[in-house]
mmCIF file of C-alpha atoms in Angstrom:
data_model
loop_
_atom_site.group_PDB
_atom_site.id
_atom_site.type_symbol
_atom_site.label_atom_id
_atom_site.label_comp_id
_atom_site.label_asym_id
_atom_site.label_seq_id
_atom_site.Cartn_x
_atom_site.Cartn_y
_atom_site.Cartn_z
ATOM 1 C CA MET A 177 -0.001 0.010 0.003
ATOM 2 C CA LYS A 178 2.781 2.438 0.932
ATOM 3 C CA ARG A 179 4.609 1.619 -2.295
ATOM 4 C CA ASN A 180 1.487 2.199 -4.422
ATOM 5 C CA MET A 181 0.933 5.549 -2.642
ATOM 6 C CA MET A 182 4.566 6.484 -3.239
ATOM 7 C CA MET A 183 4.388 5.642 -6.951
ATOM 8 C CA GLY A 184 1.131 7.536 -7.259
ATOM 9 C CA THR A 185 2.763 10.531 -5.635
ATOM 10 C CA ILE A 186 5.686 10.364 -8.070
ATOM 11 C CA VAL A 187 3.343 10.176 -11.075
ATOM 12 C CA CYS A 188 1.221 13.082 -9.850
ATOM 13 C CA THR A 189 4.287 15.133 -9.085
ATOM 14 C CA PHE A 190 5.735 14.382 -12.532
ATOM 15 C CA CYS A 191 2.499 15.371 -14.296
ATOM 16 C CA SER A 192 2.209 18.508 -12.204
ATOM 17 C CA MET A 193 5.775 19.472 -13.031
ATOM 18 C CA LEU A 194 5.135 19.062 -16.736
ATOM 19 C CA ALA A 195 1.874 20.984 -16.592
ATOM 20 C CA ILE A 196 3.466 23.875 -14.677
ATOM 21 C CA ALA A 197 6.579 23.943 -16.795
ATOM 22 C CA PHE A 198 4.633 23.967 -20.076
ATOM 23 C CA THR A 199 2.314 26.828 -19.197
ATOM 24 C CA PRO A 200 4.490 29.621 -20.659
ATOM 25 C CA ALA A 201 5.532 27.984 -23.932
ATOM 26 C CA ALA A 202 9.059 28.725 -25.012
ATOM 27 C CA TYR A 203 10.783 27.777 -28.259
ATOM 28 C CA ALA A 204 13.819 25.654 -28.882
ATOM 29 C CA GLU A 205 17.264 26.919 -29.651
ATOM 30 C CA ASP A 206 18.232 26.440 -33.284
ATOM 31 C CA ALA A 207 21.163 24.192 -32.455
ATOM 32 C CA THR A 208 19.050 21.532 -30.744
ATOM 33 C CA GLN A 209 17.441 18.986 -33.049
ATOM 34 C CA PHE A 210 15.311 15.886 -32.573
ATOM 35 C CA THR A 211 14.989 12.997 -34.996
ATOM 36 C CA MET A 212 13.007 9.761 -35.298
ATOM 37 C CA SER A 213 14.518 6.810 -37.086
ATOM 38 C CA THR A 214 14.093 3.084 -37.530
ATOM 39 C CA SER A 215 16.413 0.312 -38.593
ATOM 40 C CA ASP A 216 13.758 -1.498 -40.617
ATOM 41 C CA THR A 217 10.591 -0.229 -42.300
ATOM 42 C CA GLU A 218 9.368 -3.732 -43.190
ATOM 43 C CA SER A 219 8.785 -6.700 -40.917
ATOM 44 C CA THR A 220 6.341 -9.460 -40.108
ATOM 45 C CA GLY A 221 4.788 -7.544 -37.248
ATOM 46 C CA GLU A 222 6.824 -5.370 -34.851
ATOM 47 C CA PHE A 223 8.592 -2.074 -35.590
ATOM 48 C CA THR A 224 10.783 -0.021 -33.306
ATOM 49 C CA VAL A 225 11.431 3.707 -33.693
ATOM 50 C CA THR A 226 14.330 5.476 -31.988
ATOM 51 C CA LEU A 227 14.016 9.033 -30.732
ATOM 52 C CA LYS A 228 17.249 11.037 -30.616
ATOM 53 C CA GLY A 229 18.175 14.500 -29.421
ATOM 54 C CA GLU A 230 21.217 16.299 -30.848
ATOM 55 C CA GLN A 231 23.229 19.038 -29.167
ATOM 56 C CA LEU A 232 21.118 19.023 -26.020
ATOM 57 C CA THR A 233 22.113 21.434 -23.302
ATOM 58 C CA ASP A 234 19.942 20.412 -20.375
ATOM 59 C CA LEU A 235 17.184 17.821 -20.832
ATOM 60 C CA PHE A 236 15.633 16.926 -17.488
ATOM 61 C CA ALA A 237 12.151 15.746 -18.614
ATOM 62 C CA TYR A 238 10.181 15.325 -21.794
ATOM 63 C CA GLU A 239 6.729 14.488 -23.144
ATOM 64 C CA ALA A 240 6.351 13.239 -26.734
ATOM 65 C CA LYS A 241 3.142 12.718 -28.729
ATOM 66 C CA PHE A 242 2.594 10.617 -31.845
ATOM 67 C CA SER A 243 -0.265 10.131 -34.253
ATOM 68 C CA ILE A 244 -1.079 6.582 -35.344
ATOM 69 C CA ASP A 245 -3.944 4.471 -36.670
ATOM 70 C CA ALA A 246 -4.877 2.655 -33.479
ATOM 71 C CA SER A 247 -7.035 0.227 -35.431
ATOM 72 C CA ASN A 248 -3.909 -1.114 -37.070
ATOM 73 C CA LEU A 249 -1.096 -0.338 -34.603
ATOM 74 C CA GLU A 250 -0.668 -1.131 -30.964
ATOM 75 C CA VAL A 251 2.110 0.013 -28.631
ATOM 76 C CA VAL A 252 4.137 -2.915 -27.306
ATOM 77 C CA LYS A 253 6.545 -0.937 -25.071
ATOM 78 C CA ALA A 254 8.509 2.293 -24.641
ATOM 79 C CA GLU A 255 11.995 2.186 -23.185
ATOM 80 C CA THR A 256 14.779 4.635 -22.301
ATOM 81 C CA LYS A 257 18.265 4.348 -20.868
ATOM 82 C CA ILE A 258 18.034 7.740 -19.253
ATOM 83 C CA GLU A 259 17.853 7.349 -15.490
ATOM 84 C CA GLY A 260 14.660 8.427 -13.810
ATOM 85 C CA PHE A 261 10.958 7.625 -14.069
ATOM 86 C CA SER A 262 8.821 6.904 -17.127
ATOM 87 C CA ILE A 263 5.085 6.958 -17.565
ATOM 88 C CA SER A 264 3.700 3.984 -19.496
ATOM 89 C CA PRO A 265 2.524 4.877 -23.035
ATOM 90 C CA ILE A 266 -0.972 6.341 -23.125
ATOM 91 C CA VAL A 267 -3.075 5.674 -26.245
ATOM 92 C CA LYS A 268 -6.182 7.775 -26.774
ATOM 93 C CA ASP A 269 -8.021 8.757 -29.968
ATOM 94 C CA ASN A 270 -5.177 7.662 -32.254
ATOM 95 C CA GLU A 271 -2.636 9.610 -30.211
ATOM 96 C CA VAL A 272 0.205 8.035 -28.260
ATOM 97 C CA THR A 273 1.856 9.931 -25.376
ATOM 98 C CA ILE A 274 5.079 8.977 -23.610
ATOM 99 C CA ALA A 275 6.894 10.913 -20.870
ATOM 100 C CA HIS A 276 10.061 10.598 -18.789
ATOM 101 C CA THR A 277 11.799 12.631 -16.075
ATOM 102 C CA LYS A 278 14.987 12.476 -14.163
ATOM 103 C CA ILE A 279 14.659 12.484 -10.381
ATOM 104 C CA GLY A 280 16.446 14.556 -7.763
ATOM 105 C CA LYS A 281 18.761 17.551 -7.878
ATOM 106 C CA VAL A 282 20.710 16.525 -10.978
ATOM 107 C CA ASP A 283 21.578 18.182 -14.256
ATOM 108 C CA GLY A 284 19.749 17.333 -17.443
ATOM 109 C CA GLU A 285 21.154 15.333 -20.315
ATOM 110 C CA LYS A 286 23.702 17.020 -22.608
ATOM 111 C CA GLY A 287 25.055 16.395 -26.082
ATOM 112 C CA ASP A 288 23.689 13.758 -28.469
ATOM 113 C CA VAL A 289 21.331 11.525 -26.535
ATOM 114 C CA ILE A 290 18.928 8.721 -27.431
ATOM 115 C CA LEU A 291 15.747 9.721 -25.674
ATOM 116 C CA GLY A 292 14.228 6.266 -25.982
ATOM 117 C CA THR A 293 12.599 3.704 -28.221
ATOM 118 C CA ILE A 294 8.997 2.800 -28.918
ATOM 119 C CA THR A 295 8.010 -0.604 -30.246
ATOM 120 C CA PHE A 296 4.757 -0.889 -32.262
ATOM 121 C CA LYS A 297 3.007 -4.002 -33.472
ATOM 122 C CA ALA A 298 0.988 -3.970 -36.698
ATOM 123 C CA LYS A 299 -2.292 -5.833 -36.480
ATOM 124 C CA LYS A 300 -2.751 -6.473 -40.179
ATOM 125 C CA VAL A 301 -0.709 -6.691 -43.323
ATOM 126 C CA GLY A 302 -0.087 -3.486 -45.256
ATOM 127 C CA THR A 303 1.450 -0.062 -44.784
ATOM 128 C CA THR A 304 0.758 2.194 -41.798
ATOM 129 C CA ASN A 305 2.312 5.378 -40.513
ATOM 130 C CA VAL A 306 3.689 6.818 -37.251
ATOM 131 C CA LYS A 307 3.965 10.586 -37.043
ATOM 132 C CA TRP A 308 5.835 12.425 -34.260
ATOM 133 C CA THR A 309 3.668 15.468 -33.717
ATOM 134 C CA SER A 310 5.058 17.294 -30.685
ATOM 135 C CA LEU A 311 7.749 17.323 -28.036
ATOM 136 C CA LYS A 312 7.824 19.242 -24.765
ATOM 137 C CA THR A 313 11.039 19.405 -22.784
ATOM 138 C CA VAL A 314 11.998 20.717 -19.319
ATOM 139 C CA ASP A 315 15.484 21.557 -18.001
ATOM 140 C CA HIS A 316 16.599 21.099 -14.393
ATOM 141 C CA THR A 317 15.443 24.666 -13.567
ATOM 142 C CA LEU A 318 11.950 23.844 -14.938
ATOM 143 C CA LYS A 319 12.395 26.073 -17.955
ATOM 144 C CA ASN A 320 10.437 24.584 -20.839
ATOM 145 C CA GLN A 321 10.816 24.355 -24.572
ATOM 146 C CA VAL A 322 8.128 23.350 -27.076
ATOM 147 C CA PHE A 323 8.854 21.642 -30.385
ATOM 148 C CA THR A 324 6.427 21.150 -33.214
ATOM 149 C CA MET A 325 7.611 17.958 -34.844
ATOM 150 C CA ASN A 326 7.170 16.884 -38.444
ATOM 151 C CA ALA A 327 8.835 13.478 -38.361
ATOM 152 C CA SER A 328 6.964 10.642 -40.019
ATOM 153 C CA GLN A 329 7.759 7.015 -40.741
ATOM 154 C CA ASP A 330 5.908 4.426 -42.824
ATOM 155 C CA PHE A 331 5.958 0.803 -41.799
ATOM 156 C CA THR A 332 4.874 -2.222 -43.814
ATOM 157 C CA LYS A 333 3.827 -5.508 -42.276
ATOM 158 C CA VAL A 334 4.437 -8.388 -44.666
ATOM 159 C CA PHE A 335 3.250 -11.962 -44.537
ATOM 160 C CA SER A 336 5.795 -14.185 -42.802
ATOM 161 C CA ASP A 337 5.792 -16.705 -45.686
ATOM 162 C CA LEU A 338 6.715 -14.133 -48.357
ATOM 163 C CA ALA A 339 10.360 -13.668 -47.342
ATOM 164 C CA GLY A 340 12.419 -14.093 -50.476
ATOM 165 C CA HIS A 341 9.398 -15.064 -52.600
ATOM 166 C CA TRP A 342 9.541 -13.994 -56.245
ATOM 167 C CA ALA A 343 5.967 -12.601 -56.168
ATOM 168 C CA LYS A 344 6.275 -10.644 -52.908
ATOM 169 C CA PRO A 345 6.175 -7.120 -54.414
ATOM 170 C CA ASP A 346 3.122 -7.888 -56.553
ATOM 171 C CA ILE A 347 1.320 -9.622 -53.714
ATOM 172 C CA MET A 348 1.887 -6.770 -51.303
ATOM 173 C CA GLU A 349 0.730 -4.243 -53.913
ATOM 174 C CA MET A 350 -2.495 -6.164 -54.530
ATOM 175 C CA VAL A 351 -3.083 -6.536 -50.791
ATOM 176 C CA GLY A 352 -2.753 -2.761 -50.528
ATOM 177 C CA LYS A 353 -5.372 -2.391 -53.246
ATOM 178 C CA GLN A 354 -7.636 -4.775 -51.227
ATOM 179 C CA ILE A 355 -7.935 -7.139 -54.163
ATOM 180 C CA VAL A 356 -6.451 -10.107 -52.310
ATOM 181 C CA GLU A 357 -6.162 -11.173 -48.675
ATOM 182 C CA GLY A 358 -4.007 -13.542 -46.681
ATOM 183 C CA MET A 359 -5.055 -16.886 -45.406
ATOM 184 C CA ASP A 360 -4.771 -15.258 -41.953
ATOM 185 C CA ASP A 361 -3.087 -12.173 -40.468
ATOM 186 C CA ASP A 362 0.394 -13.648 -40.867
ATOM 187 C CA HIS A 363 0.310 -16.040 -43.844
ATOM 188 C CA PHE A 364 -0.453 -15.665 -47.536
ATOM 189 C CA ALA A 365 0.343 -19.234 -48.639
ATOM 190 C CA PRO A 366 1.689 -18.096 -52.058
ATOM 191 C CA ASP A 367 2.383 -21.580 -53.396
ATOM 192 C CA THR A 368 -1.030 -22.993 -52.483
ATOM 193 C CA ASN A 369 -3.334 -23.828 -55.392
ATOM 194 C CA VAL A 370 -6.281 -21.623 -56.414
ATOM 195 C CA THR A 371 -9.745 -22.999 -57.066
ATOM 196 C CA ARG A 372 -11.900 -22.005 -59.972
ATOM 197 C CA ALA A 373 -14.340 -20.214 -57.631
ATOM 198 C CA GLN A 374 -11.511 -18.342 -55.905
ATOM 199 C CA PHE A 375 -10.044 -17.075 -59.169
ATOM 200 C CA ALA A 376 -13.452 -16.085 -60.456
ATOM 201 C CA THR A 377 -13.933 -14.083 -57.249
ATOM 202 C CA LEU A 378 -10.634 -12.261 -57.708
ATOM 203 C CA ILE A 379 -11.399 -11.376 -61.324
ATOM 204 C CA ALA A 380 -14.807 -10.041 -60.246
ATOM 205 C CA LYS A 381 -13.010 -7.779 -57.745
ATOM 206 C CA VAL A 382 -10.552 -6.480 -60.335
ATOM 207 C CA LEU A 383 -13.394 -5.642 -62.757
ATOM 208 C CA ASN A 384 -15.687 -4.458 -59.968
ATOM 209 C CA LEU A 385 -18.560 -6.514 -61.461
ATOM 210 C CA LYS A 386 -22.066 -5.710 -60.358
ATOM 211 C CA ASP A 387 -24.372 -8.258 -58.729
ATOM 212 C CA SER A 388 -26.463 -10.325 -61.094
ATOM 213 C CA THR A 389 -29.954 -11.629 -60.458
ATOM 214 C CA GLY A 390 -29.662 -14.059 -63.349
ATOM 215 C CA GLN A 391 -29.253 -17.802 -63.026
ATOM 216 C CA THR A 392 -26.426 -20.083 -64.077
ATOM 217 C CA PRO A 393 -26.773 -23.543 -65.620
ATOM 218 C CA PHE A 394 -24.460 -25.067 -63.027
ATOM 219 C CA ASP A 395 -26.001 -27.652 -60.687
ATOM 220 C CA ASP A 396 -22.937 -27.664 -58.426
ATOM 221 C CA VAL A 397 -23.122 -23.942 -57.468
ATOM 222 C CA ALA A 398 -25.180 -24.374 -54.313
ATOM 223 C CA SER A 399 -27.576 -21.758 -53.150
ATOM 224 C CA GLY A 400 -26.089 -19.875 -50.212
ATOM 225 C CA SER A 401 -22.538 -20.948 -50.902
ATOM 226 C CA TRP A 402 -19.815 -18.295 -50.478
ATOM 227 C CA TYR A 403 -19.148 -18.269 -54.205
ATOM 228 C CA GLU A 404 -22.759 -18.245 -55.506
ATOM 229 C CA SER A 405 -22.864 -14.475 -56.011
ATOM 230 C CA THR A 406 -19.434 -14.368 -57.637
ATOM 231 C CA VAL A 407 -20.188 -17.170 -60.073
ATOM 232 C CA LYS A 408 -23.417 -15.471 -61.060
ATOM 233 C CA LYS A 409 -21.606 -12.157 -61.695
ATOM 234 C CA ALA A 410 -18.775 -13.779 -63.637
ATOM 235 C CA TYR A 411 -21.170 -15.885 -65.722
ATOM 236 C CA ALA A 412 -23.354 -12.909 -66.544
ATOM 237 C CA ALA A 413 -20.259 -10.990 -67.642
ATOM 238 C CA GLY A 414 -19.205 -13.891 -69.874
ATOM 239 C CA LEU A 415 -15.971 -14.551 -67.987
ATOM 240 C CA ILE A 416 -16.476 -18.248 -67.137
ATOM 241 C CA ASP A 417 -17.810 -21.448 -68.530
ATOM 242 C CA GLY A 418 -18.208 -24.848 -66.972
ATOM 243 C CA ILE A 419 -16.201 -28.012 -67.338
ATOM 244 C CA SER A 420 -19.438 -29.456 -68.680
ATOM 245 C CA GLU A 421 -22.869 -28.083 -69.556
ATOM 246 C CA HIS A 422 -24.134 -28.192 -65.975
ATOM 247 C CA GLU A 423 -20.921 -28.376 -63.907
ATOM 248 C CA PHE A 424 -18.709 -25.453 -62.943
ATOM 249 C CA ALA A 425 -16.484 -27.372 -60.456
ATOM 250 C CA PRO A 426 -16.035 -24.409 -58.096
ATOM 251 C CA GLU A 427 -13.759 -26.268 -55.699
ATOM 252 C CA LYS A 428 -11.540 -27.767 -58.384
ATOM 253 C CA ASN A 429 -8.044 -26.318 -58.568
ATOM 254 C CA ILE A 430 -7.784 -24.109 -61.621
ATOM 255 C CA THR A 431 -5.297 -24.976 -64.339
ATOM 256 C CA ARG A 432 -3.070 -22.437 -65.986
ATOM 257 C CA GLU A 433 -4.931 -22.646 -69.270
ATOM 258 C CA GLU A 434 -8.284 -22.227 -67.490
ATOM 259 C CA MET A 435 -6.894 -19.178 -65.688
ATOM 260 C CA THR A 436 -5.672 -17.847 -69.040
ATOM 261 C CA ALA A 437 -9.147 -18.187 -70.576
ATOM 262 C CA MET A 438 -10.738 -16.223 -67.717
ATOM 263 C CA LEU A 439 -8.062 -13.492 -68.053
ATOM 264 C CA ILE A 440 -8.679 -12.976 -71.785
ATOM 265 C CA ARG A 441 -12.462 -12.961 -71.331
ATOM 266 C CA ALA A 442 -11.978 -10.350 -68.573
ATOM 267 C CA LYS A 443 -9.766 -8.238 -70.841
ATOM 268 C CA ALA A 444 -12.366 -8.394 -73.613
ATOM 269 C CA GLN A 445 -15.225 -7.580 -71.273
ATOM 270 C CA ALA A 446 -13.377 -4.530 -69.923
ATOM 271 C CA ALA A 447 -12.659 -3.340 -73.425
ATOM 272 C CA GLY A 448 -16.207 -3.943 -74.589
ATOM 273 C CA ILE A 449 -15.222 -6.315 -77.389
ATOM 274 C CA LYS A 450 -15.570 -10.013 -78.178
ATOM 275 C CA VAL A 451 -12.704 -12.451 -77.714
ATOM 276 C CA GLN A 452 -13.026 -13.611 -81.348
ATOM 277 C CA ASP A 453 -12.420 -10.042 -82.444
ATOM 278 C CA MET A 454 -9.080 -9.840 -80.645
ATOM 279 C CA PRO A 455 -6.233 -10.388 -83.157
ATOM 280 C CA ALA A 456 -3.655 -13.138 -82.487
ATOM 281 C CA ASN A 457 -0.647 -14.239 -84.503
ATOM 282 C CA GLY A 458 -1.560 -17.912 -84.123
ATOM 283 C CA GLU A 459 1.613 -19.019 -82.359
ATOM 284 C CA ILE A 460 2.317 -20.383 -78.894
ATOM 285 C CA PRO A 461 6.071 -19.974 -78.339
ATOM 286 C CA PHE A 462 6.547 -22.959 -76.026
ATOM 287 C CA GLN A 463 7.692 -26.518 -76.614
ATOM 288 C CA ASP A 464 4.657 -27.947 -74.764
ATOM 289 C CA GLU A 465 2.165 -26.297 -77.162
ATOM 290 C CA ALA A 466 0.661 -29.728 -77.897
ATOM 291 C CA GLU A 467 -0.461 -29.970 -74.239
ATOM 292 C CA VAL A 468 -2.675 -26.905 -74.611
ATOM 293 C CA SER A 469 -6.315 -27.893 -75.199
ATOM 294 C CA GLU A 470 -7.602 -26.905 -78.618
ATOM 295 C CA CYS A 471 -10.332 -24.708 -77.125
ATOM 296 C CA ALA A 472 -7.717 -22.931 -74.992
ATOM 297 C CA LYS A 473 -5.103 -22.194 -77.678
ATOM 298 C CA PRO A 474 -6.589 -18.838 -78.801
ATOM 299 C CA PHE A 475 -6.670 -17.674 -75.167
ATOM 300 C CA VAL A 476 -3.085 -18.727 -74.559
ATOM 301 C CA GLN A 477 -1.934 -17.022 -77.750
ATOM 302 C CA LEU A 478 -3.638 -13.781 -76.825
ATOM 303 C CA ALA A 479 -2.484 -13.847 -73.172
ATOM 304 C CA VAL A 480 1.159 -14.450 -74.048
ATOM 305 C CA GLU A 481 1.140 -11.726 -76.744
ATOM 306 C CA ALA A 482 -0.462 -9.249 -74.340
ATOM 307 C CA GLY A 483 2.060 -10.060 -71.620
ATOM 308 C CA LEU A 484 -0.658 -11.279 -69.247
ATOM 309 C CA MET A 485 0.825 -14.745 -69.018
ATOM 310 C CA ASN A 486 4.369 -16.109 -69.099
ATOM 311 C CA GLY A 487 5.594 -19.651 -69.167
ATOM 312 C CA ARG A 488 6.530 -21.649 -66.107
ATOM 313 C CA SER A 489 9.948 -21.663 -67.736
ATOM 314 C CA GLU A 490 11.431 -20.291 -70.942
ATOM 315 C CA LEU A 491 10.374 -23.391 -72.826
ATOM 316 C CA ALA A 492 7.243 -24.600 -71.037
ATOM 317 C CA PHE A 493 3.826 -22.982 -70.533
ATOM 318 C CA ALA A 494 2.569 -25.876 -68.389
ATOM 319 C CA PRO A 495 -1.062 -25.475 -69.409
ATOM 320 C CA GLN A 496 -2.423 -28.422 -67.425
ATOM 321 C CA GLU A 497 -0.559 -27.638 -64.188
ATOM 322 C CA HIS A 498 -2.459 -25.989 -61.359
ATOM 323 C CA ALA A 499 -2.029 -22.245 -60.813
ATOM 324 C CA SER A 500 -0.731 -21.025 -57.457
ATOM 325 C CA ARG A 501 -2.025 -18.134 -55.409
ATOM 326 C CA ALA A 502 1.161 -16.217 -56.248
ATOM 327 C CA GLU A 503 0.678 -16.717 -59.997
ATOM 328 C CA ALA A 504 -2.974 -15.676 -59.729
ATOM 329 C CA VAL A 505 -2.090 -12.402 -58.016
ATOM 330 C CA VAL A 506 0.672 -11.557 -60.521
ATOM 331 C CA VAL A 507 -1.549 -12.084 -63.553
ATOM 332 C CA LEU A 508 -4.398 -10.116 -61.897
ATOM 333 C CA LYS A 509 -2.016 -7.231 -61.343
ATOM 334 C CA ARG A 510 -1.187 -7.319 -65.050
ATOM 335 C CA LEU A 511 -4.895 -7.425 -65.888
ATOM 336 C CA LEU A 512 -5.585 -4.478 -63.610
ATOM 337 C CA LYS A 513 -2.922 -2.470 -65.395
ATOM 338 C CA GLU A 514 -4.334 -3.543 -68.757
ATOM 339 C CA VAL A 515 -7.912 -2.518 -68.047
ATOM 340 C CA ALA A 516 -6.742 0.815 -66.631
ATOM 341 C CA LYS A 517 -5.298 1.879 -70.009
#
């Protein structure tokens, strides 16, 4: 009980000191500067910023405020090596406040000093920002200085399974555009296969297709299924067909030639033309051309010529192999650029 009372007294005294000292606002000397830096702007979750003062003459206490998006960032901890007492970070209305004071009859810090570090944790993948908005300082005589800060730092949380992956830049860009999502907050599963329903859903997002009240001929698209609306939209727009007259096979992994066909139909739909009116040179520049289904050859020709699709290697298109989530995102990015022309 005595200890709690003593700590409470210290906190109250500290806050009172700051309040009194900051009443007549003064301005900083030109020589003194404050900076915010970070060693890494990209990680799988946590980011640490370092606050530094340069050419300090007498720093006894300080209060720093930051602007964040609290729905996406949380404060993990704030630390300092300056002796004294710190108030735990306070987060309110997207503003973070930290404060620290030395204790006793001692001089303030001098020279170049690291004021402290703050560690944030991103809640979801994507880019967010931390802005240092203000700094109030007190010297050992309780003279105050007020700094209006303009330091800002962007941070990007990436999926943990994208480290070193060839499609990482494209995936992160499409996540930022809210076209694709991860399997969870930390994993994208780039090499997992994509189903026909999933790819149809992604194309519908890229083209921003409107809902359709029409029906499809597919008996395997169940009423109330998560993909029912997407399949209806894609079918009405002429982007998909079935593997038979009455079967769409929504849960079947999509092949690369099936994905190619959807891409070209999407390109034609966006341009307001028919696929058969799109010119092609009639060549498929891969040694496995014979493996491409006859009905898919025009789509493969058009997609390769337009740069929407590449081969799995320089010599092989791999038309019957299943497409991965990474491949799907990359070709959708190309499609998005194409329809934006």
